[in-house]
Coordinates of C-alpha atoms in Angstrom, one line a residue:
X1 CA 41.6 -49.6 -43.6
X2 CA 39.1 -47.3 -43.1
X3 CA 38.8 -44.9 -40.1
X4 CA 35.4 -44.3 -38.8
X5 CA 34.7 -40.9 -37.0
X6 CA 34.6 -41.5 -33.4
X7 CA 31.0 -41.9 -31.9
X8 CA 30.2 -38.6 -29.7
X9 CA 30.2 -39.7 -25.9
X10 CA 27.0 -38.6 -24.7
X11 CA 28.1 -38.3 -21.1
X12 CA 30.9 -35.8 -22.4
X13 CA 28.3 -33.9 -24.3
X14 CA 25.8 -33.8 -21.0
X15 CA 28.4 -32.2 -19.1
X16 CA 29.5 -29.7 -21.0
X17 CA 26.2 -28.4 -22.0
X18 CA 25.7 -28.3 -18.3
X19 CA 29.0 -26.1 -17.6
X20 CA 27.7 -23.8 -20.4
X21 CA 24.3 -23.5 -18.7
X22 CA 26.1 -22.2 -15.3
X23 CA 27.7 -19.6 -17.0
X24 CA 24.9 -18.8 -19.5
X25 CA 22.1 -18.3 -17.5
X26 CA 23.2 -16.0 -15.2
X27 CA 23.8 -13.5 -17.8
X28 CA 20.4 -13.6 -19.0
X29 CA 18.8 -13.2 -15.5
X30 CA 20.8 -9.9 -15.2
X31 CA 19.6 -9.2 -19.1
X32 CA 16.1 -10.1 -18.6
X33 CA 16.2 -7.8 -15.0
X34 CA 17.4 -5.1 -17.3
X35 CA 15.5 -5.0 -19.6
X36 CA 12.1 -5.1 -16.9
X37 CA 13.3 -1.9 -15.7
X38 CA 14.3 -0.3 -18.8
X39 CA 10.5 -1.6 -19.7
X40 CA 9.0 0.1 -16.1
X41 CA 11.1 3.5 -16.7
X42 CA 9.7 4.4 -19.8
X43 CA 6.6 2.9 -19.2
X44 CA 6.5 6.2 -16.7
X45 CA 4.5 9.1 -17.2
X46 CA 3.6 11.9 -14.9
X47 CA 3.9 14.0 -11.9
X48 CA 6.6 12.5 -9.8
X49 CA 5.0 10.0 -7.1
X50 CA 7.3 12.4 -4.2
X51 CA 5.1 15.1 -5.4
X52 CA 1.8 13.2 -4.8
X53 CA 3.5 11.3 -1.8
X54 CA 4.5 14.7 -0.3
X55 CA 3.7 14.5 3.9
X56 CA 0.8 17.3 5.0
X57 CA -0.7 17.9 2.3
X58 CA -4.3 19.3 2.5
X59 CA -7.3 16.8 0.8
X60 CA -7.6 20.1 -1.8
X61 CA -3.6 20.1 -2.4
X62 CA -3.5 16.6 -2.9
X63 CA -6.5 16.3 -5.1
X64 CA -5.0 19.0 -7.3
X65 CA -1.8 17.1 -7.8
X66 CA -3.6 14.1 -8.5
X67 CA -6.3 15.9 -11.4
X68 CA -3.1 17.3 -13.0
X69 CA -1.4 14.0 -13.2
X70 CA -4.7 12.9 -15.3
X71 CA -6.9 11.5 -12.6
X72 CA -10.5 12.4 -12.0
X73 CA -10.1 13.4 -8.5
X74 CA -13.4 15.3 -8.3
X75 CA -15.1 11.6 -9.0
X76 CA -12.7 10.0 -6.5
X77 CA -12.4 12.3 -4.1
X78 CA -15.4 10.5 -2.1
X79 CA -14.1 11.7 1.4
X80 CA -14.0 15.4 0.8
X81 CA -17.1 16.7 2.2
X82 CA -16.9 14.3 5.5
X83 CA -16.2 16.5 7.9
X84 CA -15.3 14.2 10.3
X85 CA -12.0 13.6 8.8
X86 CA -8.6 14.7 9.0
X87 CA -6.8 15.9 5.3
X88 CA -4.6 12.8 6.2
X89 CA -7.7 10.0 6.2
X90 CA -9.3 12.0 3.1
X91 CA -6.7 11.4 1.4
X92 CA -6.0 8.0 2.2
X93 CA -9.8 6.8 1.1
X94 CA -8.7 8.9 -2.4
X95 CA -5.6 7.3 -2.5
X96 CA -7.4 3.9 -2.1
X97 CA -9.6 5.2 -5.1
X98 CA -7.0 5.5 -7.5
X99 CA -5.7 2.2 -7.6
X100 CA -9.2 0.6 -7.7
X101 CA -10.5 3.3 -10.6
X102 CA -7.0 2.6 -12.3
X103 CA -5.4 -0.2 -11.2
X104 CA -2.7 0.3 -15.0
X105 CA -2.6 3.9 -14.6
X106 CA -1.7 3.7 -11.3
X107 CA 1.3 1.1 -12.0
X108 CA 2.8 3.9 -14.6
X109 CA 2.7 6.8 -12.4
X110 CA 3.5 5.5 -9.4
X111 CA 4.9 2.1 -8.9
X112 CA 7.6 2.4 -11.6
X113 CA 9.0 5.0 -9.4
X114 CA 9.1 3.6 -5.7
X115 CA 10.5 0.4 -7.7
X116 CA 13.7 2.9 -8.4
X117 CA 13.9 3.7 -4.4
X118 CA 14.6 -0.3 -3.6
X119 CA 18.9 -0.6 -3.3
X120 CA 19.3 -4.2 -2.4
X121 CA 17.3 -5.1 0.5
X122 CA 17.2 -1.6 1.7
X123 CA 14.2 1.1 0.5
X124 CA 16.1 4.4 0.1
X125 CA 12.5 7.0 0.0
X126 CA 14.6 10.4 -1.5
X127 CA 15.0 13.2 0.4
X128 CA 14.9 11.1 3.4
X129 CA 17.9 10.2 5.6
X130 CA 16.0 7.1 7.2
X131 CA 16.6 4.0 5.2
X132 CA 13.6 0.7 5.5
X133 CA 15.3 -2.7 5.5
X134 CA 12.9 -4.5 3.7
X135 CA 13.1 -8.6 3.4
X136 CA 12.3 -9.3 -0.3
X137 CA 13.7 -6.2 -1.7
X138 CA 12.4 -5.0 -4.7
X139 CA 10.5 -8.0 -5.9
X140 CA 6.9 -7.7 -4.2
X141 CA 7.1 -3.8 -5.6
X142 CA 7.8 -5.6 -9.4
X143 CA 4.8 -7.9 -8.9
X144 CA 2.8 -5.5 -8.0
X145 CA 3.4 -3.7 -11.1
X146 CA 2.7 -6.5 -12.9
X147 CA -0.2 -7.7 -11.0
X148 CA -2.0 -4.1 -11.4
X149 CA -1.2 -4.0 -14.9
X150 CA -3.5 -6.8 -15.5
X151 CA -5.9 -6.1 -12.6
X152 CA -9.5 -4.7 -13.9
X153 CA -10.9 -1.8 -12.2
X154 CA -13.4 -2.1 -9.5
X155 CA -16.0 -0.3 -7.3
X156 CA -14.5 3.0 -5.7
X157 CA -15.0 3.2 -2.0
X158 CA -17.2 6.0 0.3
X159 CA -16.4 6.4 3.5
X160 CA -18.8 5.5 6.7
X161 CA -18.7 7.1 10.1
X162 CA -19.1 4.2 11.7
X163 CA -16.2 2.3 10.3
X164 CA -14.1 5.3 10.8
X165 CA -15.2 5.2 14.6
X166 CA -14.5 1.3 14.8
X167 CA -11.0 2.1 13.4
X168 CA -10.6 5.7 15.7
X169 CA -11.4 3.0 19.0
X170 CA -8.3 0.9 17.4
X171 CA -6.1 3.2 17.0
X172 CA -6.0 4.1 19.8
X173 CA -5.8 1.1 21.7
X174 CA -2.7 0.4 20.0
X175 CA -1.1 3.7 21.1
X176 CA -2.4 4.0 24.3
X177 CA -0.8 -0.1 25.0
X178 CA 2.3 0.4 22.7
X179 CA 1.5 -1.9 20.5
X180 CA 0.6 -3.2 17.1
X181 CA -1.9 -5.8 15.5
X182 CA -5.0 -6.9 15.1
X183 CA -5.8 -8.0 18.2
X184 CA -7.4 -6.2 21.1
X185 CA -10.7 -5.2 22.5
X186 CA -12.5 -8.5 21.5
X187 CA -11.3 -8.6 18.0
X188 CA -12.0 -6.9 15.2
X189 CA -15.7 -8.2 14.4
X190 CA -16.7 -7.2 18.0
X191 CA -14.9 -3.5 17.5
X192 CA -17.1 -3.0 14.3
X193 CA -20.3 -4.5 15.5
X194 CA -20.1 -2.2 17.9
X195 CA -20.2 0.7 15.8
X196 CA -22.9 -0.7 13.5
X197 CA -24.2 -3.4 11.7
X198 CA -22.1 -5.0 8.2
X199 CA -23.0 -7.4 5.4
X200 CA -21.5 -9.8 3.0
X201 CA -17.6 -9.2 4.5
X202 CA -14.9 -6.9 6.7
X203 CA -11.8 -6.4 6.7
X204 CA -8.5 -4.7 8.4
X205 CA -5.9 -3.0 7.4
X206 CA -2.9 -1.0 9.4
X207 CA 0.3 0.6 8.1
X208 CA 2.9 2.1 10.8
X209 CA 5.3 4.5 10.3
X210 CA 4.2 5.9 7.4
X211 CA 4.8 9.8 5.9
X212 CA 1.9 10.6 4.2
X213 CA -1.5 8.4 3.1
X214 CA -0.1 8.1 -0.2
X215 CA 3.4 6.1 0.8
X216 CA 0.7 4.3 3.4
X217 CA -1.3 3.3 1.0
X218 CA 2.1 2.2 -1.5
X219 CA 3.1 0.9 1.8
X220 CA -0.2 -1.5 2.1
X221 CA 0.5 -2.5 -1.6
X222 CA 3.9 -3.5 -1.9
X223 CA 3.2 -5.7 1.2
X224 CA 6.9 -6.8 2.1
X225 CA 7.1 -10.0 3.6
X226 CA 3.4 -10.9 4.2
X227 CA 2.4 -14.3 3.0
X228 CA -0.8 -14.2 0.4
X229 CA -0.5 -10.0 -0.4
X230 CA -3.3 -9.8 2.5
X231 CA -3.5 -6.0 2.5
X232 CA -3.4 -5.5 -1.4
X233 CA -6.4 -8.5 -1.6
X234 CA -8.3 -5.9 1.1
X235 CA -7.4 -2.9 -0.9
X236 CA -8.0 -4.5 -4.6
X237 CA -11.5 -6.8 -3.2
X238 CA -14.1 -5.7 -5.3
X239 CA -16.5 -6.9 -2.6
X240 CA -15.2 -4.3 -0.2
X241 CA -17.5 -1.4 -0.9
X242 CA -17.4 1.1 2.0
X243 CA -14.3 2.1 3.8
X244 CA -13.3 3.9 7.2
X245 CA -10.1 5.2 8.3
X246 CA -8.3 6.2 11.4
X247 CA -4.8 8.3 11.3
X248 CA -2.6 8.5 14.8
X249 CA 1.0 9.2 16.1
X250 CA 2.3 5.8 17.3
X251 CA 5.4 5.4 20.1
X252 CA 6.7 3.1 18.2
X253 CA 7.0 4.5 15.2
X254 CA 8.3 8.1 15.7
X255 CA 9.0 8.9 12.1
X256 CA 5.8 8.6 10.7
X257 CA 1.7 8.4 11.2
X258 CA -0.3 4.8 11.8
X259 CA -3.2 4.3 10.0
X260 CA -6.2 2.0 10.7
X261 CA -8.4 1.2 7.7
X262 CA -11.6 -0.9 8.0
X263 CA -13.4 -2.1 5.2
X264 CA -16.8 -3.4 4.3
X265 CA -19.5 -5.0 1.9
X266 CA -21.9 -2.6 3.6
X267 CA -22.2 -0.8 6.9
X268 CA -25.2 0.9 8.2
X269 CA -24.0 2.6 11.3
X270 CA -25.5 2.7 15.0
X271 CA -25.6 6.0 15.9
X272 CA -26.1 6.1 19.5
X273 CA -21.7 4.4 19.3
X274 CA -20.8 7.5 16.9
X275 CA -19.0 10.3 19.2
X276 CA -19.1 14.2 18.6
X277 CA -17.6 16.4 18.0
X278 CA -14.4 14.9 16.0
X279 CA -12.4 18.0 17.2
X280 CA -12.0 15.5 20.5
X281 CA -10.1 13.3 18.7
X282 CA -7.5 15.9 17.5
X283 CA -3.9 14.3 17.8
X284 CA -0.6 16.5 18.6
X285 CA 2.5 15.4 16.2
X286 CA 4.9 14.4 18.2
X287 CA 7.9 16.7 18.4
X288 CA 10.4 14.4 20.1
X289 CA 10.7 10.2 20.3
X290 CA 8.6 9.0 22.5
X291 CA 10.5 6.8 25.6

């Protein structure tokens, strides 16, 4: 008599498939990781992002750095002859500028490296004993890569006075209440409207604890935890057209500057609400933390 094979049992078959799977795919989500940063590292080209992201360095300084690293920062440099600005909101409204003139360029340079910084959960920034617990880790800071990568360039951004004044009269509210948020003196439509008249659309952003505009404006990017990427969407809207931006010491946050940035379609200030001279404003660093 004739012995027919067995017929396969499918169950059998359905299960073992399925142990393989547990073992398998792990192995290539840690290849496929690997191989997206061995991608982002040698996608790298540049100055080193520390050296733009250095803390007090002049609008001139920075600009230099940035126009060696390839950038137009004569074109972008749209802040330089305000007077009314600090070096610190200067160079915040460039660094703004490069990631709308570039959005690729800027992933390179600069996002491939503060991807490296992310251990875990925890953001180590070199040459910096003060660790950030973040609570996605490095994964908003990948995106973002990605995301910029196939983000088209849009509209730089010129400053306004009056904006700058609507974000100076936040500011500091929240460091003379010792707190944070967009709340406060009616709101943030009735802070701007009193510094002038807007169009179309505004917007808010703030970044604490920051140590220089170029890690604020990284900062505002990688947006850690905040549903919807709200600040990048402000900083990447290509109906945001004029910008102002406010730089203060917070009690807070001890180890770095807070910065208030408003944005707008259009602004045409009222300039009876614009205060002179800015040398009023000047903030002292804090040389101790605040109680």
């Amino acid at each position: 008599m004739k012995t027919l094979p067995r017929k396969p049992d499918s169950s059998n078959t359905d299960v073992n498939l399925f142990n393989r799977l547990i073992y398998i795919l792990p192995l290539g989500v840690l290849l496929l990781a690997s191989c997206m940063r061995f991608l982002l590292s040698i996608d790298y080209s540049g100055i080193s992002a520390q050296k733009v992201a250095e803390r007090n360095l002049s609008n001139e300084k920075y600009a230099a750095r940035l126009e060696a690293d390839g950038w137009p920062a004569g074109q972008l440099n749209t802040a330089a002859d305000h007077h009314y600005l600090d070096d610190e909101e200067k160079n915040l409204v460039l660094a703004h500028n490069l990631v709308r003139y570039d959005p690729g360029k800027f992933a390179r340079q600069y996002v491939t490296e503060y991807i490296t910084y992310f251990e875990g959960k925890e953001f180590h920034y070199p040459g910096r004993d003060l660790i950030m617990l973040t609570e996605e880790g490095d994964e908003p800071a990948i995106e973002l890569y990605w995301e910029l990568l196939n983000t088209d360039p849009v509209g730089i951004f010129f400053p306004s006075q009056g904006l700058h004044e609507a974000a100076i009269s936040h500011a500091d509210y929240l460091v003379r209440n010792k707190t944070r948020g967009h709340g406060g003196q009616g709101g943030l439509v009735a802070r701007i409207e009193r510094a002038g008249n807007w169009e179309q659309q505004i917007g808010e952003n703030i970044a604490y604890g920051s140590f220089s505009p170029h890690d604020a404006l990284m900062y505002m990017l990688i947006n850690d935890n905040v549903d919807d990427r709200t600040h990048r969407q402000n900083i990447l809207n290509p109906g945001f057209r004029f910008i102002g931006v406010a730089m203060d010491y917070h009690p807070l946050f001890p180890n770095g500057e807070i910065y208030v940035i408003n944005y707008a379609f259009y602004f045409r200030e009222n300039q009876s609400g614009i205060r002179r001279p800015h040398q009023d404003r000047r903030r002292i660093r804090p040389i101790h933390v605040w109680d």
